[in-house]
PDB file of C-alpha atoms in Angstrom:
ATOM      1  CA  MET A   1       0.000   0.000   0.000  1.00  0.00           C
ATOM      2  CA  GLU A   2       1.437   3.324  -1.101  1.00  0.00           C
ATOM      3  CA  ASN A   3       1.840   6.119   1.430  1.00  0.00           C
ATOM      4  CA  PHE A   4       0.651   9.644   0.468  1.00  0.00           C
ATOM      5  CA  LYS A   5       1.379  13.093   1.880  1.00  0.00           C
ATOM      6  CA  GLN A   6      -1.142  15.956   1.625  1.00  0.00           C
ATOM      7  CA  ILE A   7      -0.097  19.184  -0.107  1.00  0.00           C
ATOM      8  CA  PRO A   8      -1.193  22.393   1.724  1.00  0.00           C
ATOM      9  CA  THR A   9      -4.562  23.903   0.786  1.00  0.00           C
ATOM     10  CA  LEU A  10      -4.596  26.537  -1.939  1.00  0.00           C
ATOM     11  CA  GLY A  11      -5.136  30.126  -0.834  1.00  0.00           C
ATOM     12  CA  PHE A  12      -7.578  32.502  -2.528  1.00  0.00           C
ATOM     13  CA  SER A  13      -5.137  34.029  -5.041  1.00  0.00           C
ATOM     14  CA  GLU A  14      -3.472  30.684  -5.862  1.00  0.00           C
ATOM     15  CA  ALA A  15      -6.843  29.008  -6.402  1.00  0.00           C
ATOM     16  CA  CYS A  16      -8.199  31.818  -8.585  1.00  0.00           C
ATOM     17  CA  LYS A  17      -5.017  31.973 -10.653  1.00  0.00           C
ATOM     18  CA  LEU A  18      -5.080  28.201 -11.209  1.00  0.00           C
ATOM     19  CA  ALA A  19      -8.801  28.028 -12.014  1.00  0.00           C
ATOM     20  CA  SER A  20      -8.708  31.011 -14.375  1.00  0.00           C
ATOM     21  CA  SER A  21      -5.690  29.593 -16.216  1.00  0.00           C
ATOM     22  CA  ARG A  22      -7.606  26.328 -16.778  1.00  0.00           C
ATOM     23  CA  ILE A  23     -11.001  27.850 -17.660  1.00  0.00           C
ATOM     24  CA  THR A  24     -11.416  25.643 -20.743  1.00  0.00           C
ATOM     25  CA  ASP A  25      -9.550  22.600 -19.410  1.00  0.00           C
ATOM     26  CA  PHE A  26     -12.027  19.785 -18.723  1.00  0.00           C
ATOM     27  CA  LYS A  27      -9.398  17.097 -18.188  1.00  0.00           C
ATOM     28  CA  GLY A  28      -7.763  16.129 -14.954  1.00  0.00           C
ATOM     29  CA  ARG A  29      -8.630  16.909 -11.374  1.00  0.00           C
ATOM     30  CA  SER A  30      -9.051  19.945  -9.123  1.00  0.00           C
ATOM     31  CA  ARG A  31      -8.983  20.421  -5.373  1.00  0.00           C
ATOM     32  CA  ARG A  32     -11.886  21.635  -3.274  1.00  0.00           C
ATOM     33  CA  SER A  33     -10.054  24.873  -2.448  1.00  0.00           C
ATOM     34  CA  GLU A  34      -9.624  25.644  -6.159  1.00  0.00           C
ATOM     35  CA  LEU A  35     -13.312  25.042  -6.835  1.00  0.00           C
ATOM     36  CA  TRP A  36     -14.789  26.925  -3.880  1.00  0.00           C
ATOM     37  CA  TRP A  37     -12.562  30.013  -4.114  1.00  0.00           C
ATOM     38  CA  TRP A  38     -13.165  30.250  -7.858  1.00  0.00           C
ATOM     39  CA  MET A  39     -16.939  29.719  -7.470  1.00  0.00           C
ATOM     40  CA  LEU A  40     -17.012  32.556  -4.929  1.00  0.00           C
ATOM     41  CA  VAL A  41     -15.535  34.847  -7.589  1.00  0.00           C
ATOM     42  CA  VAL A  42     -17.991  33.554 -10.233  1.00  0.00           C
ATOM     43  CA  MET A  43     -21.025  33.972  -7.947  1.00  0.00           C
ATOM     44  CA  VAL A  44     -20.069  37.506  -6.911  1.00  0.00           C
ATOM     45  CA  ALA A  45     -19.514  38.416 -10.570  1.00  0.00           C
ATOM     46  CA  ASN A  46     -22.889  36.879 -11.461  1.00  0.00           C
ATOM     47  CA  MET A  47     -24.666  38.912  -8.778  1.00  0.00           C
ATOM     48  CA  LEU A  48     -22.951  42.160  -9.776  1.00  0.00           C
ATOM     49  CA  ILE A  49     -23.569  41.648 -13.488  1.00  0.00           C
ATOM     50  CA  GLY A  50     -27.119  40.428 -12.854  1.00  0.00           C
ATOM     51  CA  MET A  51     -28.031  43.692 -11.108  1.00  0.00           C
ATOM     52  CA  PHE A  52     -27.697  45.501 -14.436  1.00  0.00           C
ATOM     53  CA  PHE A  53     -29.873  43.144 -16.478  1.00  0.00           C
ATOM     54  CA  THR A  54     -32.935  42.573 -14.278  1.00  0.00           C
ATOM     55  CA  ALA A  55     -35.382  44.354 -16.589  1.00  0.00           C
ATOM     56  CA  ASN A  56     -34.666  42.230 -19.679  1.00  0.00           C
ATOM     57  CA  LEU A  57     -35.273  38.512 -19.057  1.00  0.00           C
ATOM     58  CA  LEU A  58     -33.609  37.333 -22.287  1.00  0.00           C
ATOM     59  CA  LEU A  59     -30.465  39.396 -21.752  1.00  0.00           C
ATOM     60  CA  SER A  60     -30.381  38.313 -18.113  1.00  0.00           C
ATOM     61  CA  ALA A  61     -30.619  34.634 -19.167  1.00  0.00           C
ATOM     62  CA  ILE A  62     -27.837  34.990 -21.743  1.00  0.00           C
ATOM     63  CA  VAL A  63     -25.549  36.672 -19.199  1.00  0.00           C
ATOM     64  CA  ALA A  64     -26.333  33.987 -16.583  1.00  0.00           C
ATOM     65  CA  ILE A  65     -25.511  31.206 -19.075  1.00  0.00           C
ATOM     66  CA  ILE A  66     -22.199  32.859 -19.965  1.00  0.00           C
ATOM     67  CA  VAL A  67     -21.257  33.379 -16.319  1.00  0.00           C
ATOM     68  CA  MET A  68     -22.223  29.763 -15.525  1.00  0.00           C
ATOM     69  CA  PHE A  69     -19.686  28.651 -18.140  1.00  0.00           C
ATOM     70  CA  PHE A  70     -16.820  30.161 -16.107  1.00  0.00           C
ATOM     71  CA  GLY A  71     -17.470  27.621 -13.337  1.00  0.00           C
ATOM     72  CA  LEU A  72     -18.030  24.631 -15.606  1.00  0.00           C
ATOM     73  CA  ALA A  73     -14.481  23.350 -16.190  1.00  0.00           C
ATOM     74  CA  VAL A  74     -13.369  23.593 -12.560  1.00  0.00           C
ATOM     75  CA  THR A  75     -16.567  21.827 -11.457  1.00  0.00           C
ATOM     76  CA  VAL A  76     -15.951  19.032 -13.960  1.00  0.00           C
ATOM     77  CA  ARG A  77     -12.386  18.608 -12.716  1.00  0.00           C
ATOM     78  CA  ARG A  78     -13.543  18.659  -9.077  1.00  0.00           C
ATOM     79  CA  VAL A  79     -16.172  15.958  -9.678  1.00  0.00           C
ATOM     80  CA  GLN A  80     -13.572  13.900 -11.544  1.00  0.00           C
ATOM     81  CA  ASP A  81     -11.220  14.308  -8.579  1.00  0.00           C
ATOM     82  CA  THR A  82     -13.742  12.353  -6.479  1.00  0.00           C
ATOM     83  CA  GLY A  83     -13.894   9.653  -9.173  1.00  0.00           C
ATOM     84  CA  LYS A  84     -17.394  10.591 -10.378  1.00  0.00           C
ATOM     85  CA  SER A  85     -18.519  11.169 -13.963  1.00  0.00           C
ATOM     86  CA  ALA A  86     -18.558  14.689 -15.408  1.00  0.00           C
ATOM     87  CA  MET A  87     -21.949  13.822 -16.956  1.00  0.00           C
ATOM     88  CA  TRP A  88     -23.567  14.983 -13.697  1.00  0.00           C
ATOM     89  CA  VAL A  89     -22.047  18.444 -14.184  1.00  0.00           C
ATOM     90  CA  TYR A  90     -23.067  18.560 -17.851  1.00  0.00           C
ATOM     91  CA  ALA A  91     -26.633  17.523 -16.958  1.00  0.00           C
ATOM     92  CA  SER A  92     -26.787  20.264 -14.327  1.00  0.00           C
ATOM     93  CA  TYR A  93     -25.414  22.858 -16.759  1.00  0.00           C
ATOM     94  CA  GLY A  94     -27.824  21.763 -19.502  1.00  0.00           C
ATOM     95  CA  LEU A  95     -30.837  21.887 -17.191  1.00  0.00           C
ATOM     96  CA  GLY A  96     -29.671  25.314 -15.991  1.00  0.00           C
ATOM     97  CA  ILE A  97     -29.586  26.589 -19.579  1.00  0.00           C
ATOM     98  CA  VAL A  98     -33.052  25.153 -20.294  1.00  0.00           C
ATOM     99  CA  ASN A  99     -34.358  26.722 -17.085  1.00  0.00           C
ATOM    100  CA  GLN A 100     -32.899  30.133 -17.970  1.00  0.00           C
ATOM    101  CA  LEU A 101     -34.306  30.032 -21.503  1.00  0.00           C
ATOM    102  CA  LEU A 102     -37.758  28.839 -20.402  1.00  0.00           C
ATOM    103  CA  THR A 103     -37.886  31.730 -17.982  1.00  0.00           C
ATOM    104  CA  ALA A 104     -36.638  34.235 -20.559  1.00  0.00           C
ATOM    105  CA  PHE A 105     -39.069  33.180 -23.286  1.00  0.00           C
ATOM    106  CA  SER A 106     -42.071  32.593 -21.036  1.00  0.00           C
ATOM    107  CA  PRO A 107     -44.925  35.006 -21.741  1.00  0.00           C
ATOM    108  CA  ALA A 108     -46.193  34.203 -18.243  1.00  0.00           C
ATOM    109  CA  MET A 109     -42.956  35.353 -16.611  1.00  0.00           C
ATOM    110  CA  GLN A 110     -42.819  38.506 -18.729  1.00  0.00           C
ATOM    111  CA  GLU A 111     -46.422  39.299 -17.791  1.00  0.00           C
ATOM    112  CA  VAL A 112     -45.735  38.714 -14.088  1.00  0.00           C
ATOM    113  CA  MET A 113     -42.564  40.842 -14.265  1.00  0.00           C
ATOM    114  CA  ASP A 114     -44.497  43.678 -15.925  1.00  0.00           C
ATOM    115  CA  LEU A 115     -47.289  43.431 -13.353  1.00  0.00           C
ATOM    116  CA  ALA A 116     -44.833  43.244 -10.465  1.00  0.00           C
ATOM    117  CA  GLN A 117     -43.670  46.747 -11.262  1.00  0.00           C
ATOM    118  CA  SER A 118     -47.248  47.998 -10.856  1.00  0.00           C
ATOM    119  CA  GLY A 119     -47.652  46.263  -7.489  1.00  0.00           C
ATOM    120  CA  ASP A 120     -51.168  45.048  -8.378  1.00  0.00           C
ATOM    121  CA  LEU A 121     -51.375  41.769  -6.442  1.00  0.00           C
ATOM    122  CA  GLU A 122     -54.766  40.799  -7.910  1.00  0.00           C
ATOM    123  CA  ALA A 123     -53.465  41.190 -11.467  1.00  0.00           C
ATOM    124  CA  ILE A 124     -50.326  39.195 -10.601  1.00  0.00           C
ATOM    125  CA  THR A 125     -52.434  36.419  -9.059  1.00  0.00           C
ATOM    126  CA  GLY A 126     -54.664  36.379 -12.144  1.00  0.00           C
ATOM    127  CA  ALA A 127     -51.660  36.163 -14.473  1.00  0.00           C
ATOM    128  CA  LEU A 128     -50.254  33.260 -12.455  1.00  0.00           C
ATOM    129  CA  GLU A 129     -53.604  31.431 -12.521  1.00  0.00           C
ATOM    130  CA  ASN A 130     -53.959  31.936 -16.292  1.00  0.00           C
ATOM    131  CA  ASN A 131     -50.500  30.534 -17.008  1.00  0.00           C
ATOM    132  CA  MET A 132     -50.383  27.455 -14.775  1.00  0.00           C
ATOM    133  CA  GLY A 133     -49.191  25.151 -17.627  1.00  0.00           C
ATOM    134  CA  ASP A 134     -46.120  27.265 -18.407  1.00  0.00           C
ATOM    135  CA  LEU A 135     -45.371  27.727 -14.743  1.00  0.00           C
ATOM    136  CA  ALA A 136     -45.693  23.985 -14.053  1.00  0.00           C
ATOM    137  CA  MET A 137     -43.211  23.193 -16.839  1.00  0.00           C
ATOM    138  CA  MET A 138     -40.752  25.807 -15.545  1.00  0.00           C
ATOM    139  CA  SER A 139     -41.211  24.457 -12.030  1.00  0.00           C
ATOM    140  CA  THR A 140     -40.531  20.880 -13.173  1.00  0.00           C
ATOM    141  CA  VAL A 141     -37.337  21.832 -14.999  1.00  0.00           C
ATOM    142  CA  GLY A 142     -36.275  24.012 -12.073  1.00  0.00           C
ATOM    143  CA  THR A 143     -36.837  21.140  -9.646  1.00  0.00           C
ATOM    144  CA  LEU A 144     -34.838  18.696 -11.791  1.00  0.00           C
ATOM    145  CA  TRP A 145     -32.060  21.254 -12.102  1.00  0.00           C
ATOM    146  CA  SER A 146     -32.036  21.716  -8.327  1.00  0.00           C
ATOM    147  CA  ILE A 147     -31.835  17.969  -7.660  1.00  0.00           C
ATOM    148  CA  VAL A 148     -29.017  17.333 -10.153  1.00  0.00           C
ATOM    149  CA  SER A 149     -27.162  20.421  -8.920  1.00  0.00           C
ATOM    150  CA  LEU A 150     -27.452  19.189  -5.334  1.00  0.00           C
ATOM    151  CA  VAL A 151     -25.885  15.860  -6.379  1.00  0.00           C
ATOM    152  CA  VAL A 152     -23.026  17.783  -8.022  1.00  0.00           C
ATOM    153  CA  ILE A 153     -22.530  19.885  -4.882  1.00  0.00           C
ATOM    154  CA  VAL A 154     -22.359  16.740  -2.736  1.00  0.00           C
ATOM    155  CA  PHE A 155     -19.789  15.242  -5.121  1.00  0.00           C
ATOM    156  CA  CYS A 156     -17.760  18.470  -4.896  1.00  0.00           C
ATOM    157  CA  LEU A 157     -17.784  18.269  -1.099  1.00  0.00           C
ATOM    158  CA  LEU A 158     -16.317  14.765  -1.043  1.00  0.00           C
ATOM    159  CA  ASP A 159     -12.613  14.320  -0.370  1.00  0.00           C
ATOM    160  CA  SER A 160     -10.490  13.121  -3.237  1.00  0.00           C
ATOM    161  CA  ASN A 161      -8.907   9.709  -3.443  1.00  0.00           C
ATOM    162  CA  PRO A 162      -5.225  10.037  -2.455  1.00  0.00           C
ATOM    163  CA  GLY A 163      -4.001   7.985  -5.376  1.00  0.00           C
ATOM    164  CA  PRO A 164      -4.453   8.422  -9.091  1.00  0.00           C
ATOM    165  CA  ASN A 165      -7.843   7.662 -10.643  1.00  0.00           C
ATOM    166  CA  LYS A 166      -8.944   7.350 -14.269  1.00  0.00           C
ATOM    167  CA  TYR A 167      -8.855  11.161 -14.570  1.00  0.00           C
ATOM    168  CA  GLY A 168      -5.228  11.569 -13.487  1.00  0.00           C
ATOM    169  CA  ASP A 169      -2.989  12.053 -10.483  1.00  0.00           C
ATOM    170  CA  SER A 170      -4.307  13.617  -7.297  1.00  0.00           C
ATOM    171  CA  PRO A 171      -3.742  17.382  -7.053  1.00  0.00           C
ATOM    172  CA  LYS A 172      -3.952  17.108  -3.236  1.00  0.00           C
ATOM    173  CA  TYR A 173      -1.698  14.169  -2.397  1.00  0.00           C
ATOM    174  CA  VAL A 174       1.804  13.201  -3.460  1.00  0.00           C
ATOM    175  CA  SER A 175       3.611   9.952  -2.896  1.00  0.00           C
ATOM    176  CA  ALA A 176       5.562  10.032   0.365  1.00  0.00           C
ATOM    177  CA  ALA A 177       7.992   7.380  -0.856  1.00  0.00           C
TER     178      ALA A 177
END
């Protein structure tokens, strides 16, 4: 049995530098520190950018899809580090895109958004009641997206295997021999 030694955790700047340099690299493995520090940057950027596009659902969806891409490769590598298939990440990303586009192109959501600015609760309630089919479909996709994303998050929380796996050598452990 081979003996392994753990490499120190990556700091914020190291993790962000590594993740940003591998933004289109879907091969190999990544540590939890690389993923979580980089995702913090991506989420803050998403919130800041999203504040400027709240009025236009389509533009907001396009921006959200683009920003989601910046976390895709590191998430794939992190899931692979735990020995799991990247297909979970791709399914989550795909469902996220479908969810964003359904919301952006939904007449029901546009109507509710327009009515929300007026503050007329009766009109909003009426719009929701009249569009239950669209809302049910968006809710179903949103629920599936949430479930698959939760599985991905759990995989990302798992510790890596100290030795190599089918995706490469461990970025966290080195042979102590």
